[in-house]
PDB file of C-alpha atoms in Angstrom:
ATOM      1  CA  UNK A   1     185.599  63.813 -12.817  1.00 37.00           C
ATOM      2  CA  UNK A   2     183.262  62.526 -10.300  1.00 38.00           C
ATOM      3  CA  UNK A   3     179.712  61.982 -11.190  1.00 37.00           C
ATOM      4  CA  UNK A   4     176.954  63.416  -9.403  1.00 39.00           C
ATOM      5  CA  UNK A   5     175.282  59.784  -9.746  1.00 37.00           C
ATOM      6  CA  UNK A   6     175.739  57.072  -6.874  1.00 39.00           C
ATOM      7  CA  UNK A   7     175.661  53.966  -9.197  1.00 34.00           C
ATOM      8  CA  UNK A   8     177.397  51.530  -6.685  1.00 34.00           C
ATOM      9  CA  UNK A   9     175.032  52.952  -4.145  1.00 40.00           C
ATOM     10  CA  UNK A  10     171.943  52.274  -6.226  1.00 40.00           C
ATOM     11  CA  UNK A  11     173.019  48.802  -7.067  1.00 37.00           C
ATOM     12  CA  UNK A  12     173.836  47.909  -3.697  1.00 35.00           C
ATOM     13  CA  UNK A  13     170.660  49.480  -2.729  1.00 39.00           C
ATOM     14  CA  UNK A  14     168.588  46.476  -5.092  1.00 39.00           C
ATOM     15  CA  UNK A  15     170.745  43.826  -3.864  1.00 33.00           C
ATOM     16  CA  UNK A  16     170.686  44.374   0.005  1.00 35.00           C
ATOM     17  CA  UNK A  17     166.779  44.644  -0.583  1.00 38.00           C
ATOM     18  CA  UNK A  18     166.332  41.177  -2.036  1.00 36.00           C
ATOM     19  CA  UNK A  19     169.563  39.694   0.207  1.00 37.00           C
ATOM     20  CA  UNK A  20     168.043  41.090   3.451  1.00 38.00           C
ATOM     21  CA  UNK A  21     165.973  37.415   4.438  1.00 37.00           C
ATOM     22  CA  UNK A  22     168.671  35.509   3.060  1.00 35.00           C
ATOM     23  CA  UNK A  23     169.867  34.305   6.268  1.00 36.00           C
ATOM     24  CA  UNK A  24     167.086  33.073   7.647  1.00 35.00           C
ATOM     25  CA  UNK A  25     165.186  31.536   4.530  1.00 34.00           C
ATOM     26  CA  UNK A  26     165.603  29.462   1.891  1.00 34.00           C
ATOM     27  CA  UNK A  27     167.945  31.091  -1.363  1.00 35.00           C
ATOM     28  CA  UNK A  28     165.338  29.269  -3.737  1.00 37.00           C
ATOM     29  CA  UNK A  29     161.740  30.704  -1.847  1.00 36.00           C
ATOM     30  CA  UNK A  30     160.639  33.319  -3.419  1.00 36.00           C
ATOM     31  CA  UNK A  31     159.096  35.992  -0.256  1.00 34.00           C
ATOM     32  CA  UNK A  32     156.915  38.781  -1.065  1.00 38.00           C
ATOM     33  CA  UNK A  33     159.883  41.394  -0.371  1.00 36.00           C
ATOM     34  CA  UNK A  34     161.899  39.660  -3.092  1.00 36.00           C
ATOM     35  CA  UNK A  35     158.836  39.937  -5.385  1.00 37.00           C
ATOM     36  CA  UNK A  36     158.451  43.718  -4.530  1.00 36.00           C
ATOM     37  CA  UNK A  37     162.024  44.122  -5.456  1.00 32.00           C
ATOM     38  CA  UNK A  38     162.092  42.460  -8.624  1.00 31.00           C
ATOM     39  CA  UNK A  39     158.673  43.945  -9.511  1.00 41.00           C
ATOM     40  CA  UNK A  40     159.977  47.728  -8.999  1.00 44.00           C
ATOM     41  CA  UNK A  41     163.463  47.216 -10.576  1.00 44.00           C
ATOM     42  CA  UNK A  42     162.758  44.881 -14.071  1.00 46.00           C
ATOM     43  CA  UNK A  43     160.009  46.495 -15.958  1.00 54.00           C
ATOM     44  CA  UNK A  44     159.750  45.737 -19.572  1.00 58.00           C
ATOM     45  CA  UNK A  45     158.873  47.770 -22.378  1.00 69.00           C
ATOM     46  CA  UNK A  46     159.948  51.776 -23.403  1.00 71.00           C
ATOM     47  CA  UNK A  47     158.931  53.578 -20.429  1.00 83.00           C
ATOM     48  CA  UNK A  48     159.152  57.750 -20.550  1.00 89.00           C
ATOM     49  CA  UNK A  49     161.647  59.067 -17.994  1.00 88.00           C
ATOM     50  CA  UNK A  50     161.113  62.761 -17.244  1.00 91.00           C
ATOM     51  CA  UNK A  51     163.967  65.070 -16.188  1.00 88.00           C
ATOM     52  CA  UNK A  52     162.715  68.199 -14.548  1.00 90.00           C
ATOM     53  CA  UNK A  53     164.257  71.192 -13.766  1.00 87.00           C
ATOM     54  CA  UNK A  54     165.203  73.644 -11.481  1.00 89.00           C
ATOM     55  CA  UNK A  55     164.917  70.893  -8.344  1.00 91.00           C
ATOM     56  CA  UNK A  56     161.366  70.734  -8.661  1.00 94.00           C
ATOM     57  CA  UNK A  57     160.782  66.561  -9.297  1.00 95.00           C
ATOM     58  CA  UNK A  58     158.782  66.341  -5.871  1.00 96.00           C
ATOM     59  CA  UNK A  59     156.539  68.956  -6.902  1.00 96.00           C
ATOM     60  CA  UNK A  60     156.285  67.490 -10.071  1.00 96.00           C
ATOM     61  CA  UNK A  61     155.569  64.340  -8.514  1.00 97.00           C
ATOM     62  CA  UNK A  62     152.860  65.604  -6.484  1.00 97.00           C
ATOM     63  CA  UNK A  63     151.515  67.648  -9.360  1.00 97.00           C
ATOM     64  CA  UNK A  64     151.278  65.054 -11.960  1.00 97.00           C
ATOM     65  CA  UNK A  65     148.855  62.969  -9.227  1.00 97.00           C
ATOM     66  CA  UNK A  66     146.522  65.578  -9.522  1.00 97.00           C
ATOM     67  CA  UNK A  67     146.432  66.677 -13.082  1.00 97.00           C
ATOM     68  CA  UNK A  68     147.120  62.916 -14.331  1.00 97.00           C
ATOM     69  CA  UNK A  69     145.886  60.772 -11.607  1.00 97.00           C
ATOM     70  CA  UNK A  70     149.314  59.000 -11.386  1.00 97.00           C
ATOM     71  CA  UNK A  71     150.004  57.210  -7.997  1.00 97.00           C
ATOM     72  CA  UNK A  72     153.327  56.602  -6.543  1.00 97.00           C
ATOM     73  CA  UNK A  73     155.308  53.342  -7.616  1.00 95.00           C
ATOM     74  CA  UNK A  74     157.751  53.946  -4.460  1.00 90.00           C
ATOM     75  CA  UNK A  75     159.338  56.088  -2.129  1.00 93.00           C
ATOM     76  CA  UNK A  76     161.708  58.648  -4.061  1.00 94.00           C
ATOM     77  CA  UNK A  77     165.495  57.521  -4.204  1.00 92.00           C
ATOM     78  CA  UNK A  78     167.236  60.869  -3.462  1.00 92.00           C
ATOM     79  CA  UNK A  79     170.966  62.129  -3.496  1.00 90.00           C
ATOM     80  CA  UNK A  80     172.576  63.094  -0.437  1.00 90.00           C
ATOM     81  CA  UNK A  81     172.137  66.919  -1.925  1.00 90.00           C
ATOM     82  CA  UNK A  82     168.266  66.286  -1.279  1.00 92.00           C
ATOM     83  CA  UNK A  83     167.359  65.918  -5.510  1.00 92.00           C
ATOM     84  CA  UNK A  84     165.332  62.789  -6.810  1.00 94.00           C
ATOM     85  CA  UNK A  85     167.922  60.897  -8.696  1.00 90.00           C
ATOM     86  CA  UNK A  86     164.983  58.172  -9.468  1.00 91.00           C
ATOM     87  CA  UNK A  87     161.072  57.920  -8.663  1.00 94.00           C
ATOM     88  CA  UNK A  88     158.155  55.845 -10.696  1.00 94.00           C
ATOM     89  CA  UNK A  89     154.670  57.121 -11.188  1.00 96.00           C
ATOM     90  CA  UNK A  90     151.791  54.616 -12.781  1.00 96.00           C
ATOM     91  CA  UNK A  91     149.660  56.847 -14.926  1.00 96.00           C
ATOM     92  CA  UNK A  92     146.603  55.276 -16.643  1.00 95.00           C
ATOM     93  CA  UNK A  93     148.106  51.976 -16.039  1.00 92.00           C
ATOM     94  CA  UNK A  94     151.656  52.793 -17.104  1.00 93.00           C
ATOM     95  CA  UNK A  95     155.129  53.580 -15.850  1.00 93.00           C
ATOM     96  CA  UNK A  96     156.897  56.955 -15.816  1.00 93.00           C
ATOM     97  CA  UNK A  97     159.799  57.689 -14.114  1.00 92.00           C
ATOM     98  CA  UNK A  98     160.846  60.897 -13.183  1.00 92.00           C
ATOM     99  CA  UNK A  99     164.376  62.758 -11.301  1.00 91.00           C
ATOM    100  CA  UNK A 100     165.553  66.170 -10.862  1.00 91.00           C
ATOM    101  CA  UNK A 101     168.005  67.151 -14.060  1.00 85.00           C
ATOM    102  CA  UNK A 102     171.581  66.346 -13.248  1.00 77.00           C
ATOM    103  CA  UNK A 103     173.629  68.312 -15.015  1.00 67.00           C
ATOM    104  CA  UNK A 104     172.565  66.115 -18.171  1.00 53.00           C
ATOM    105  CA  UNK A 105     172.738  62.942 -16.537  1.00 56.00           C
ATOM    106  CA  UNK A 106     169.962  61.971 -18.053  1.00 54.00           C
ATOM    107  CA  UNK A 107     169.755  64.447 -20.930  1.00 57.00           C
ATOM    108  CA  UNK A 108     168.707  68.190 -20.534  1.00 59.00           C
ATOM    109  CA  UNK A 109     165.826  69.306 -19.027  1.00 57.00           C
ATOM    110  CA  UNK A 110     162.416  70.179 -20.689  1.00 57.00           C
ATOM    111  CA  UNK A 111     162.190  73.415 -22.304  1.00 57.00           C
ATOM    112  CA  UNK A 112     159.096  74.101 -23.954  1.00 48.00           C
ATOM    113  CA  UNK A 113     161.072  75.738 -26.680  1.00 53.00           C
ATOM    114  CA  UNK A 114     162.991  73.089 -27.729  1.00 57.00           C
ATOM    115  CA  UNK A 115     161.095  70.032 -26.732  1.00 56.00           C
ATOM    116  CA  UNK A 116     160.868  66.920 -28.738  1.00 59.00           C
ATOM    117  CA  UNK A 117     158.493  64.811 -26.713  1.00 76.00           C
ATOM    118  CA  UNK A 118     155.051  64.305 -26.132  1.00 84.00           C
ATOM    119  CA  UNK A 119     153.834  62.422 -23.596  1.00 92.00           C
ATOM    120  CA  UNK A 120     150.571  60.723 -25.371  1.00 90.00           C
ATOM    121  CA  UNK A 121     147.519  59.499 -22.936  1.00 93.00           C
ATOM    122  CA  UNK A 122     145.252  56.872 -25.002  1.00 92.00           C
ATOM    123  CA  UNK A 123     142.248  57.352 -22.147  1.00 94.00           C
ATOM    124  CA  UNK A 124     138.705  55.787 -22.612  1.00 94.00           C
ATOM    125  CA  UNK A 125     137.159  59.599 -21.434  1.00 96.00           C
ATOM    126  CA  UNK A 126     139.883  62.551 -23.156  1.00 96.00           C
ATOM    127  CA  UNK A 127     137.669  65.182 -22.019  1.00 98.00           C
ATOM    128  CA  UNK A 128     137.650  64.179 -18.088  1.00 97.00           C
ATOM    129  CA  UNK A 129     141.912  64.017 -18.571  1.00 97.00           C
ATOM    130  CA  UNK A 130     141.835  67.135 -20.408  1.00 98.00           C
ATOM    131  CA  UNK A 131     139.823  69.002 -17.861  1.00 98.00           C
ATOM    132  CA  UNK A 132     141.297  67.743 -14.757  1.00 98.00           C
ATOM    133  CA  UNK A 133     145.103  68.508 -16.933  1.00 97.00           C
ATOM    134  CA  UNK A 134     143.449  72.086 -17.241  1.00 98.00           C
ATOM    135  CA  UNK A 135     142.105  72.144 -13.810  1.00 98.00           C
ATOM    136  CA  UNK A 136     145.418  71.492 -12.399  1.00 98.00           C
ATOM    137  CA  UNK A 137     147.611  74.292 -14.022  1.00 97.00           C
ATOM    138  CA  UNK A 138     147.998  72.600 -17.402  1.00 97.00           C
ATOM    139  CA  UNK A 139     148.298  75.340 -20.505  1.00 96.00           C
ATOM    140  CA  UNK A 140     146.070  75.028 -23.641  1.00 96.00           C
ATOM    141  CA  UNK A 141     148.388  73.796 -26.033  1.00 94.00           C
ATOM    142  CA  UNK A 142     146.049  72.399 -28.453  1.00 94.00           C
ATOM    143  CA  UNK A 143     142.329  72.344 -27.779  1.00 96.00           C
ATOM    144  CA  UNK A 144     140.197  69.220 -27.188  1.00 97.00           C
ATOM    145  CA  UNK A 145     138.060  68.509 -29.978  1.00 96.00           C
ATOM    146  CA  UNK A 146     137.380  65.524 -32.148  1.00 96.00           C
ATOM    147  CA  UNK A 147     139.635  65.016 -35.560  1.00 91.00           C
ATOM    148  CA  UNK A 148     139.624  64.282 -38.929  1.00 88.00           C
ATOM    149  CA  UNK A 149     141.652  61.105 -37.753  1.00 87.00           C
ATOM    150  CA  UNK A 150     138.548  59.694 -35.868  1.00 90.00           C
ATOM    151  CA  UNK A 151     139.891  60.622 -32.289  1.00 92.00           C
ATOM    152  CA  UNK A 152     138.754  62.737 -29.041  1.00 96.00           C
ATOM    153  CA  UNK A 153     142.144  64.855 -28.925  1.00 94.00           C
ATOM    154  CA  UNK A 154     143.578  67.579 -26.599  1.00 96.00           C
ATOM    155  CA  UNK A 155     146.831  68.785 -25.817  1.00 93.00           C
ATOM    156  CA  UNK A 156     148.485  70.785 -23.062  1.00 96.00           C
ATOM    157  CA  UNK A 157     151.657  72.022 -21.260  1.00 93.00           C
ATOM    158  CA  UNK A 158     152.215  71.099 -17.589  1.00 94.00           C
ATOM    159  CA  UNK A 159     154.193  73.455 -15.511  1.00 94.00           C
ATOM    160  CA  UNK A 160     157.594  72.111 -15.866  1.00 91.00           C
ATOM    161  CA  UNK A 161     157.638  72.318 -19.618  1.00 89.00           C
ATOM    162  CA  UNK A 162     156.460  68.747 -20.956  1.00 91.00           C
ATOM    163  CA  UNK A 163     153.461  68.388 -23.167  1.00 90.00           C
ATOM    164  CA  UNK A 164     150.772  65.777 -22.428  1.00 94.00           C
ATOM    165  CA  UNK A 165     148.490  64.645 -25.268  1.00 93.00           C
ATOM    166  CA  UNK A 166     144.828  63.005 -24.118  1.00 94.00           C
ATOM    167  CA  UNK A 167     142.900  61.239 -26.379  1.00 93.00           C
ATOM    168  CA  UNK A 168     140.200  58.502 -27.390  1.00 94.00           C
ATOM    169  CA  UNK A 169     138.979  56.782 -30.405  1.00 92.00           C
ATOM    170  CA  UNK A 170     135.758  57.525 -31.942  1.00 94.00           C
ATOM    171  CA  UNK A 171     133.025  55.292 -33.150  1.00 91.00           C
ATOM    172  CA  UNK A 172     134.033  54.512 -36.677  1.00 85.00           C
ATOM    173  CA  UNK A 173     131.597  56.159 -39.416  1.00 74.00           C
ATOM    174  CA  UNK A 174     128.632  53.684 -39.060  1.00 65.00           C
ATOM    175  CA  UNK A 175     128.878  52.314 -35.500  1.00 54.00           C
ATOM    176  CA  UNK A 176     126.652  53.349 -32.572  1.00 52.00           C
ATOM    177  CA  UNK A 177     122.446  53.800 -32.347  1.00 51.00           C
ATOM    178  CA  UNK A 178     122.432  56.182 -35.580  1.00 46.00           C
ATOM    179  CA  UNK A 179     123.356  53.559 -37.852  1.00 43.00           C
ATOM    180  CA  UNK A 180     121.015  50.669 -37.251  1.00 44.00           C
ATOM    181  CA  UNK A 181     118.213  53.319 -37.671  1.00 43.00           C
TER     182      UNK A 181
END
C-alpha cells in the first residue's frame, strides 16, 4: 500500500535547503540559510504535535494565533491533495506542530470524547490566556479560578476538539505586602 506521506520528498526537501549555496561557498561556513534550516528541522525536547480533523489545520493554524497568541514557525509543508502534512507554531515560547489527520498517520484525530491530552499553558497572567481562549471561540471546560494547589487555573475546549489548560502560580501562603504587615 502506498502511503499518503511523501517521506523521500520531505527529506529531500531539508537537504536541497541546506545544499542549495554549496556550490558557491565553502562546505565548512556555516550561512544564515543553513542556520534557518537546522534551526526549523532539530528541535530538542517533547514537543505536542496536533492532528486535526476534517482538513481544517489552516484554520486551526490561524485560529490558535488568535486565541493562543502563537506565531508561525514557517510556511506550511502541504501534500499535493492541498492538506498540511507538517506546520510549527511557537506558543508562549514553545513549539507545537500541527497537520491535517492522515488517515492515522499520525494517530487519530481529536475527539473531545475520547481525548487523552491536554495541552497545559504555564503563563505569568492565566486570566488574560483564559479570556482571549474564551474570546476566540474556546468552550468553558473548567472555569478559571484559583486552587487548592496554589495555582491561577482555567480550562477550555478549542474548536477542533483539543483542550488547553492556562495557568499561574500563586504567591505561596506568606509572600506578598500582607505578610510583612
Amino acid at each position: 500500500t502506498q502511503s499518503t506521506w511523501d517521506l523521500p520528498s520531505m527529506s529531500t526537501r531539508k537537504r536541497k535547503a541546506s545544499t542549495d549555496e554549496s556550490a558557491t561557498h565553502s562546505p565548512t561556513k556555516k550561512h544564515a540559510t543553513d542556520a534557518a534550516v537546522e534551526t526549523k528541522t532539530s528541535h530538542q525536547g517533547v514537543v505536542a504535535f496536533l492532528s486535526i480533523a476534517n482538513g481544517k489545520c489552516v484554520e486551526a493554524l490561524e485560529y490558535y494565533q488568535n486565541a493562543f497568541a502563537a506565531t508561525p514557525v514557517e510556511k506550511p509543508a502541504k501534500t499535493d491533495d492541498g492538506r498540511v502534512m507538517h506546520s510549527m507554531l511557537r506558543i508562549n515560547g514553545n513549539l507545537i506542530y500541527l497537520a491535517d489527520d492522515m488517515q492515522g498517520a499520525l494517530g487519530e484525530a481529536a475527539d473531545s470524547s475520547k481525548q487523552a491530552i491536554t495541552m497545559h499553558l504555564n503563563v505569568t497572567n492565566a486570566d488574560e490566556w483564559y479570556d482571549r481562549a474564551v474570546a476566540a471561540g474556546c468552550k468553558v471546560k473548567f472555569p478559571i479560578e484559583d486552587t487548592f494547589w496554589n495555582a491561577r487555573y482555567g480550562m477550555v475546549v478549542d474548536p477542533y476538539g483539543i483542550t488547553w489548560a492556562v495557568m499561574h502560580d500563586l504567591p505561596a501562603k506568606g509572600d506578598g505586602p500582607a505578610a510583612s504587615e
